[in-house]
Amino acid sequence: MSETRGNRTKKSSGWMWAFFIILALNVAVAVWLVINLQGTPSDTDEARIGEPVHVETPITFEVLTNRSQMNQVVNLYLEEEMEEEDTDFRFELTDQAELHGVLQVLGFDVDFTLLTDPYVMEDGNLQLRAQSIQLGAFELPISMAMNVISQQIDLPEWVRVDSEQQFILVALNEFQLDNGTTFEMQHIDLEEDDIRIGIILPEEAIK
């Protein structure tokens, strides 16, 4: 799995900002509520405690989204990230998380579909646990097929394929935008089309 692409941060920022555009109303309302519901100390309080000490704390709020919106965001990312490569990959959330594309197997181009079940980890990361893989006319063990995928797809550093344990880790705690904004997965239920993502804004990001 290559980690040599120098423009990865700028591209990642681009697709993540697309996420904000898709969910702009949710974000705007949440930020407004957080800012306006924070109390300010009264004059008597300030007089009693003296000069107030300002402590910078991140602002966290939850964004609700669904499979359709997430499909748009992830596939926009794949288009930008893979634009310089002669590859075609597509991500789709249905009842499972599916990765579609083309791999080179024994010198042949082979269509594949990797079917995974998503699980939210305690640290806010996302684990996609492989359930099955369709690989054209070839029959390969899931671990071997995932090893081929990890070698042929140039994933960002915070997305890792563990072919031995048969899962893909999306380490959101290792990703942040240029302004310091970070993310955490809070809940995902594909059957109910209920996906919730935590957005953690440093104070300077909204000043």
PDB file of C-alpha atoms in Angstrom:
ATOM      1  CA  MET A   1       0.000   0.000   0.000  1.00  0.00           C
ATOM      2  CA  SER A   2       1.657   3.188  -1.184  1.00  0.00           C
ATOM      3  CA  GLU A   3       1.977   6.220   1.082  1.00  0.00           C
ATOM      4  CA  THR A   4       3.997   8.493  -1.229  1.00  0.00           C
ATOM      5  CA  ARG A   5       1.420  10.853  -2.688  1.00  0.00           C
ATOM      6  CA  GLY A   6       2.449  14.378  -1.740  1.00  0.00           C
ATOM      7  CA  ASN A   7      -0.860  16.051  -2.503  1.00  0.00           C
ATOM      8  CA  ARG A   8      -2.978  13.716  -0.376  1.00  0.00           C
ATOM      9  CA  THR A   9      -3.751  16.293   2.352  1.00  0.00           C
ATOM     10  CA  LYS A  10      -5.094  18.892  -0.083  1.00  0.00           C
ATOM     11  CA  LYS A  11      -7.222  16.334  -1.905  1.00  0.00           C
ATOM     12  CA  SER A  12      -8.557  14.892   1.334  1.00  0.00           C
ATOM     13  CA  SER A  13      -9.476  18.398   2.435  1.00  0.00           C
ATOM     14  CA  GLY A  14     -11.369  18.871  -0.828  1.00  0.00           C
ATOM     15  CA  TRP A  15     -13.652  15.890  -0.466  1.00  0.00           C
ATOM     16  CA  MET A  16     -14.229  16.489   3.214  1.00  0.00           C
ATOM     17  CA  TRP A  17     -15.331  20.063   2.484  1.00  0.00           C
ATOM     18  CA  ALA A  18     -17.794  18.555   0.040  1.00  0.00           C
ATOM     19  CA  PHE A  19     -19.199  16.737   3.056  1.00  0.00           C
ATOM     20  CA  PHE A  20     -19.781  20.092   4.740  1.00  0.00           C
ATOM     21  CA  ILE A  21     -21.579  21.371   1.643  1.00  0.00           C
ATOM     22  CA  ILE A  22     -23.898  18.366   1.586  1.00  0.00           C
ATOM     23  CA  LEU A  23     -24.680  18.826   5.289  1.00  0.00           C
ATOM     24  CA  ALA A  24     -24.445  22.621   5.418  1.00  0.00           C
ATOM     25  CA  LEU A  25     -27.783  23.202   7.108  1.00  0.00           C
ATOM     26  CA  ASN A  26     -27.041  20.684   9.844  1.00  0.00           C
ATOM     27  CA  VAL A  27     -23.652  22.195  10.538  1.00  0.00           C
ATOM     28  CA  ALA A  28     -24.828  25.805  10.494  1.00  0.00           C
ATOM     29  CA  VAL A  29     -27.657  25.147  12.914  1.00  0.00           C
ATOM     30  CA  ALA A  30     -25.448  23.137  15.277  1.00  0.00           C
ATOM     31  CA  VAL A  31     -22.705  25.774  15.391  1.00  0.00           C
ATOM     32  CA  TRP A  32     -25.260  28.561  15.911  1.00  0.00           C
ATOM     33  CA  LEU A  33     -26.834  26.686  18.801  1.00  0.00           C
ATOM     34  CA  VAL A  34     -23.501  25.952  20.455  1.00  0.00           C
ATOM     35  CA  ILE A  35     -22.353  29.566  20.211  1.00  0.00           C
ATOM     36  CA  ASN A  36     -25.622  31.161  21.286  1.00  0.00           C
ATOM     37  CA  LEU A  37     -26.456  28.779  24.097  1.00  0.00           C
ATOM     38  CA  GLN A  38     -23.147  29.307  25.855  1.00  0.00           C
ATOM     39  CA  GLY A  39     -23.775  31.577  28.853  1.00  0.00           C
ATOM     40  CA  THR A  40     -21.694  34.674  29.508  1.00  0.00           C
ATOM     41  CA  PRO A  41     -20.675  35.602  33.051  1.00  0.00           C
ATOM     42  CA  SER A  42     -22.534  38.504  34.625  1.00  0.00           C
ATOM     43  CA  ASP A  43     -20.762  41.660  35.809  1.00  0.00           C
ATOM     44  CA  THR A  44     -21.104  40.532  39.394  1.00  0.00           C
ATOM     45  CA  ASP A  45     -19.578  37.162  38.597  1.00  0.00           C
ATOM     46  CA  GLU A  46     -16.621  38.830  36.868  1.00  0.00           C
ATOM     47  CA  ALA A  47     -16.146  41.196  39.762  1.00  0.00           C
ATOM     48  CA  ARG A  48     -16.174  38.271  42.185  1.00  0.00           C
ATOM     49  CA  ILE A  49     -13.777  36.007  40.324  1.00  0.00           C
ATOM     50  CA  GLY A  50     -11.584  38.702  38.866  1.00  0.00           C
ATOM     51  CA  GLU A  51     -10.146  38.555  35.358  1.00  0.00           C
ATOM     52  CA  PRO A  52     -11.757  35.578  33.576  1.00  0.00           C
ATOM     53  CA  VAL A  53      -9.370  32.962  32.236  1.00  0.00           C
ATOM     54  CA  HIS A  54     -10.186  31.868  28.693  1.00  0.00           C
ATOM     55  CA  VAL A  55      -9.669  28.171  28.090  1.00  0.00           C
ATOM     56  CA  GLU A  56      -9.861  26.993  24.514  1.00  0.00           C
ATOM     57  CA  THR A  57     -11.967  23.868  24.218  1.00  0.00           C
ATOM     58  CA  PRO A  58     -13.070  22.108  21.040  1.00  0.00           C
ATOM     59  CA  ILE A  59     -16.717  22.319  20.017  1.00  0.00           C
ATOM     60  CA  THR A  60     -18.303  18.960  19.241  1.00  0.00           C
ATOM     61  CA  PHE A  61     -21.620  18.386  17.546  1.00  0.00           C
ATOM     62  CA  GLU A  62     -23.369  15.521  15.814  1.00  0.00           C
ATOM     63  CA  VAL A  63     -24.330  15.466  12.142  1.00  0.00           C
ATOM     64  CA  LEU A  64     -27.047  13.114  10.903  1.00  0.00           C
ATOM     65  CA  THR A  65     -26.640  11.710   7.411  1.00  0.00           C
ATOM     66  CA  ASN A  66     -27.717   8.694   5.373  1.00  0.00           C
ATOM     67  CA  ARG A  67     -26.453   6.147   2.882  1.00  0.00           C
ATOM     68  CA  SER A  68     -27.123   8.303  -0.176  1.00  0.00           C
ATOM     69  CA  GLN A  69     -25.164  11.283   1.157  1.00  0.00           C
ATOM     70  CA  MET A  70     -22.281   9.121   2.324  1.00  0.00           C
ATOM     71  CA  ASN A  71     -22.111   7.424  -1.083  1.00  0.00           C
ATOM     72  CA  GLN A  72     -21.774  10.849  -2.724  1.00  0.00           C
ATOM     73  CA  VAL A  73     -18.999  11.946  -0.362  1.00  0.00           C
ATOM     74  CA  VAL A  74     -16.934   8.755  -0.507  1.00  0.00           C
ATOM     75  CA  ASN A  75     -17.180   8.432  -4.285  1.00  0.00           C
ATOM     76  CA  LEU A  76     -16.193  12.078  -4.721  1.00  0.00           C
ATOM     77  CA  TYR A  77     -13.136  11.270  -2.624  1.00  0.00           C
ATOM     78  CA  LEU A  78     -12.355   8.216  -4.766  1.00  0.00           C
ATOM     79  CA  GLU A  79     -12.656  10.266  -7.966  1.00  0.00           C
ATOM     80  CA  GLU A  80     -10.246  12.916  -6.687  1.00  0.00           C
ATOM     81  CA  GLU A  81      -7.851  10.482  -5.076  1.00  0.00           C
ATOM     82  CA  MET A  82      -7.659   8.139  -8.056  1.00  0.00           C
ATOM     83  CA  GLU A  83      -7.699  10.756 -10.831  1.00  0.00           C
ATOM     84  CA  GLU A  84      -4.043  10.209 -11.705  1.00  0.00           C
ATOM     85  CA  GLU A  85      -4.363   6.431 -11.706  1.00  0.00           C
ATOM     86  CA  ASP A  86      -5.784   4.143 -14.350  1.00  0.00           C
ATOM     87  CA  THR A  87      -8.212   2.590 -11.893  1.00  0.00           C
ATOM     88  CA  ASP A  88     -11.933   2.720 -11.274  1.00  0.00           C
ATOM     89  CA  PHE A  89     -13.300   2.073  -7.807  1.00  0.00           C
ATOM     90  CA  ARG A  90     -16.747   2.739  -6.413  1.00  0.00           C
ATOM     91  CA  PHE A  91     -18.081   2.610  -2.863  1.00  0.00           C
ATOM     92  CA  GLU A  92     -21.718   1.905  -2.111  1.00  0.00           C
ATOM     93  CA  LEU A  93     -23.676   1.638   1.117  1.00  0.00           C
ATOM     94  CA  THR A  94     -26.662  -0.686   0.802  1.00  0.00           C
ATOM     95  CA  ASP A  95     -27.491  -3.247   3.476  1.00  0.00           C
ATOM     96  CA  GLN A  96     -23.710  -3.655   3.582  1.00  0.00           C
ATOM     97  CA  ALA A  97     -20.690  -1.520   2.742  1.00  0.00           C
ATOM     98  CA  GLU A  98     -19.573  -2.523  -0.754  1.00  0.00           C
ATOM     99  CA  LEU A  99     -16.366  -1.736  -2.621  1.00  0.00           C
ATOM    100  CA  HIS A 100     -16.460  -2.316  -6.386  1.00  0.00           C
ATOM    101  CA  GLY A 101     -13.584  -2.103  -8.823  1.00  0.00           C
ATOM    102  CA  VAL A 102     -11.126  -3.858 -11.099  1.00  0.00           C
ATOM    103  CA  LEU A 103      -8.044  -5.779 -10.013  1.00  0.00           C
ATOM    104  CA  GLN A 104      -5.186  -7.359 -11.902  1.00  0.00           C
ATOM    105  CA  VAL A 105      -5.159 -11.089 -11.172  1.00  0.00           C
ATOM    106  CA  LEU A 106      -2.604 -13.256 -13.004  1.00  0.00           C
ATOM    107  CA  GLY A 107      -2.317 -10.578 -15.673  1.00  0.00           C
ATOM    108  CA  PHE A 108      -6.080 -10.284 -16.236  1.00  0.00           C
ATOM    109  CA  ASP A 109      -8.426  -7.415 -15.378  1.00  0.00           C
ATOM    110  CA  VAL A 110     -11.036  -8.861 -13.038  1.00  0.00           C
ATOM    111  CA  ASP A 111     -14.128  -7.111 -11.677  1.00  0.00           C
ATOM    112  CA  PHE A 112     -14.496  -7.476  -7.941  1.00  0.00           C
ATOM    113  CA  THR A 113     -17.023  -6.657  -5.232  1.00  0.00           C
ATOM    114  CA  LEU A 114     -15.963  -6.722  -1.595  1.00  0.00           C
ATOM    115  CA  LEU A 115     -18.891  -6.969   0.828  1.00  0.00           C
ATOM    116  CA  THR A 116     -18.276  -5.756   4.392  1.00  0.00           C
ATOM    117  CA  ASP A 117     -20.221  -5.010   7.563  1.00  0.00           C
ATOM    118  CA  PRO A 118     -19.393  -1.678   9.259  1.00  0.00           C
ATOM    119  CA  TYR A 119     -18.726  -1.453  13.002  1.00  0.00           C
ATOM    120  CA  VAL A 120     -18.150   1.688  15.055  1.00  0.00           C
ATOM    121  CA  MET A 121     -15.160   1.358  17.382  1.00  0.00           C
ATOM    122  CA  GLU A 122     -14.961   2.881  20.870  1.00  0.00           C
ATOM    123  CA  ASP A 123     -12.359   5.391  19.666  1.00  0.00           C
ATOM    124  CA  GLY A 124     -14.671   6.697  16.929  1.00  0.00           C
ATOM    125  CA  ASN A 125     -12.957   4.827  14.122  1.00  0.00           C
ATOM    126  CA  LEU A 126     -14.800   2.649  11.623  1.00  0.00           C
ATOM    127  CA  GLN A 127     -14.021  -0.997  10.952  1.00  0.00           C
ATOM    128  CA  LEU A 128     -15.301  -2.642   7.758  1.00  0.00           C
ATOM    129  CA  ARG A 129     -15.292  -6.387   8.366  1.00  0.00           C
ATOM    130  CA  ALA A 130     -15.156  -8.454   5.180  1.00  0.00           C
ATOM    131  CA  GLN A 131     -17.953 -10.971   4.722  1.00  0.00           C
ATOM    132  CA  SER A 132     -17.423 -12.131   1.149  1.00  0.00           C
ATOM    133  CA  ILE A 133     -15.757 -11.178  -2.125  1.00  0.00           C
ATOM    134  CA  GLN A 134     -16.858 -11.688  -5.694  1.00  0.00           C
ATOM    135  CA  LEU A 135     -13.829 -11.849  -7.980  1.00  0.00           C
ATOM    136  CA  GLY A 136     -15.014 -12.695 -11.483  1.00  0.00           C
ATOM    137  CA  ALA A 137     -14.413 -16.352 -12.300  1.00  0.00           C
ATOM    138  CA  PHE A 138     -11.604 -16.594  -9.746  1.00  0.00           C
ATOM    139  CA  GLU A 139     -12.025 -18.166  -6.347  1.00  0.00           C
ATOM    140  CA  LEU A 140      -9.610 -16.735  -3.803  1.00  0.00           C
ATOM    141  CA  PRO A 141      -9.743 -16.769  -0.004  1.00  0.00           C
ATOM    142  CA  ILE A 142     -10.915 -13.425   1.368  1.00  0.00           C
ATOM    143  CA  SER A 143      -7.554 -12.801   3.060  1.00  0.00           C
ATOM    144  CA  MET A 144      -5.656 -13.344  -0.195  1.00  0.00           C
ATOM    145  CA  ALA A 145      -8.052 -11.186  -2.204  1.00  0.00           C
ATOM    146  CA  MET A 146      -7.818  -8.373   0.371  1.00  0.00           C
ATOM    147  CA  ASN A 147      -4.033  -8.557   0.202  1.00  0.00           C
ATOM    148  CA  VAL A 148      -4.263  -8.032  -3.570  1.00  0.00           C
ATOM    149  CA  ILE A 149      -6.603  -5.074  -3.010  1.00  0.00           C
ATOM    150  CA  SER A 150      -4.217  -3.484  -0.489  1.00  0.00           C
ATOM    151  CA  GLN A 151      -1.356  -3.751  -2.982  1.00  0.00           C
ATOM    152  CA  GLN A 152      -3.256  -2.313  -5.940  1.00  0.00           C
ATOM    153  CA  ILE A 153      -5.354   0.461  -4.338  1.00  0.00           C
ATOM    154  CA  ASP A 154      -3.394   3.523  -3.244  1.00  0.00           C
ATOM    155  CA  LEU A 155      -5.213   4.256   0.011  1.00  0.00           C
ATOM    156  CA  PRO A 156      -4.487   7.210   2.324  1.00  0.00           C
ATOM    157  CA  GLU A 157      -2.423   6.536   5.428  1.00  0.00           C
ATOM    158  CA  TRP A 158      -5.479   6.596   7.692  1.00  0.00           C
ATOM    159  CA  VAL A 159      -7.242   3.802   5.760  1.00  0.00           C
ATOM    160  CA  ARG A 160      -5.594   0.423   6.246  1.00  0.00           C
ATOM    161  CA  VAL A 161      -6.343  -3.076   5.031  1.00  0.00           C
ATOM    162  CA  ASP A 162      -5.704  -5.915   7.452  1.00  0.00           C
ATOM    163  CA  SER A 163      -5.884  -8.940   5.170  1.00  0.00           C
ATOM    164  CA  GLU A 164      -5.036 -11.386   7.959  1.00  0.00           C
ATOM    165  CA  GLN A 165      -7.903 -10.237  10.208  1.00  0.00           C
ATOM    166  CA  GLN A 166     -10.030  -9.505   7.113  1.00  0.00           C
ATOM    167  CA  PHE A 167     -11.093  -5.934   7.800  1.00  0.00           C
ATOM    168  CA  ILE A 168     -10.478  -2.397   6.589  1.00  0.00           C
ATOM    169  CA  LEU A 169      -9.804   0.194   9.285  1.00  0.00           C
ATOM    170  CA  VAL A 170     -10.887   3.774   8.639  1.00  0.00           C
ATOM    171  CA  ALA A 171      -8.840   5.551  11.328  1.00  0.00           C
ATOM    172  CA  LEU A 172     -10.715   8.853  11.556  1.00  0.00           C
ATOM    173  CA  ASN A 173      -8.703   9.792  14.647  1.00  0.00           C
ATOM    174  CA  GLU A 174      -5.648  10.096  12.379  1.00  0.00           C
ATOM    175  CA  PHE A 175      -7.297  12.494   9.915  1.00  0.00           C
ATOM    176  CA  GLN A 176      -7.901  16.223  10.248  1.00  0.00           C
ATOM    177  CA  LEU A 177      -8.525  19.195   8.004  1.00  0.00           C
ATOM    178  CA  ASP A 178      -6.065  22.052   7.619  1.00  0.00           C
ATOM    179  CA  ASN A 179      -8.011  24.112  10.196  1.00  0.00           C
ATOM    180  CA  GLY A 180      -7.744  21.348  12.808  1.00  0.00           C
ATOM    181  CA  THR A 181     -11.262  19.943  12.406  1.00  0.00           C
ATOM    182  CA  THR A 182     -11.466  16.238  13.235  1.00  0.00           C
ATOM    183  CA  PHE A 183     -14.172  13.590  12.945  1.00  0.00           C
ATOM    184  CA  GLU A 184     -15.478  10.542  14.747  1.00  0.00           C
ATOM    185  CA  MET A 185     -18.022   7.926  13.752  1.00  0.00           C
ATOM    186  CA  GLN A 186     -20.742   7.784  16.398  1.00  0.00           C
ATOM    187  CA  HIS A 187     -23.363   5.433  14.997  1.00  0.00           C
ATOM    188  CA  ILE A 188     -24.123   3.521  11.803  1.00  0.00           C
ATOM    189  CA  ASP A 189     -27.185   1.405  11.100  1.00  0.00           C
ATOM    190  CA  LEU A 190     -27.485   0.645   7.396  1.00  0.00           C
ATOM    191  CA  GLU A 191     -30.830  -1.131   7.676  1.00  0.00           C
ATOM    192  CA  GLU A 192     -32.382   1.936   9.333  1.00  0.00           C
ATOM    193  CA  ASP A 193     -30.388   4.302   7.063  1.00  0.00           C
ATOM    194  CA  ASP A 194     -29.132   6.051  10.195  1.00  0.00           C
ATOM    195  CA  ILE A 195     -25.550   7.370  10.173  1.00  0.00           C
ATOM    196  CA  ARG A 196     -24.202   9.844  12.739  1.00  0.00           C
ATOM    197  CA  ILE A 197     -20.829  11.521  12.596  1.00  0.00           C
ATOM    198  CA  GLY A 198     -19.239  13.712  15.260  1.00  0.00           C
ATOM    199  CA  ILE A 199     -17.481  16.854  14.032  1.00  0.00           C
ATOM    200  CA  ILE A 200     -14.962  18.358  16.438  1.00  0.00           C
ATOM    201  CA  LEU A 201     -14.120  21.990  15.747  1.00  0.00           C
ATOM    202  CA  PRO A 202     -11.270  23.846  17.433  1.00  0.00           C
ATOM    203  CA  GLU A 203     -12.325  27.353  18.460  1.00  0.00           C
ATOM    204  CA  GLU A 204     -10.055  28.980  15.892  1.00  0.00           C
ATOM    205  CA  ALA A 205     -11.878  27.160  13.082  1.00  0.00           C
ATOM    206  CA  ILE A 206     -15.023  29.286  13.569  1.00  0.00           C
ATOM    207  CA  LYS A 207     -13.426  32.616  14.423  1.00  0.00           C
TER     208      LYS A 207
END
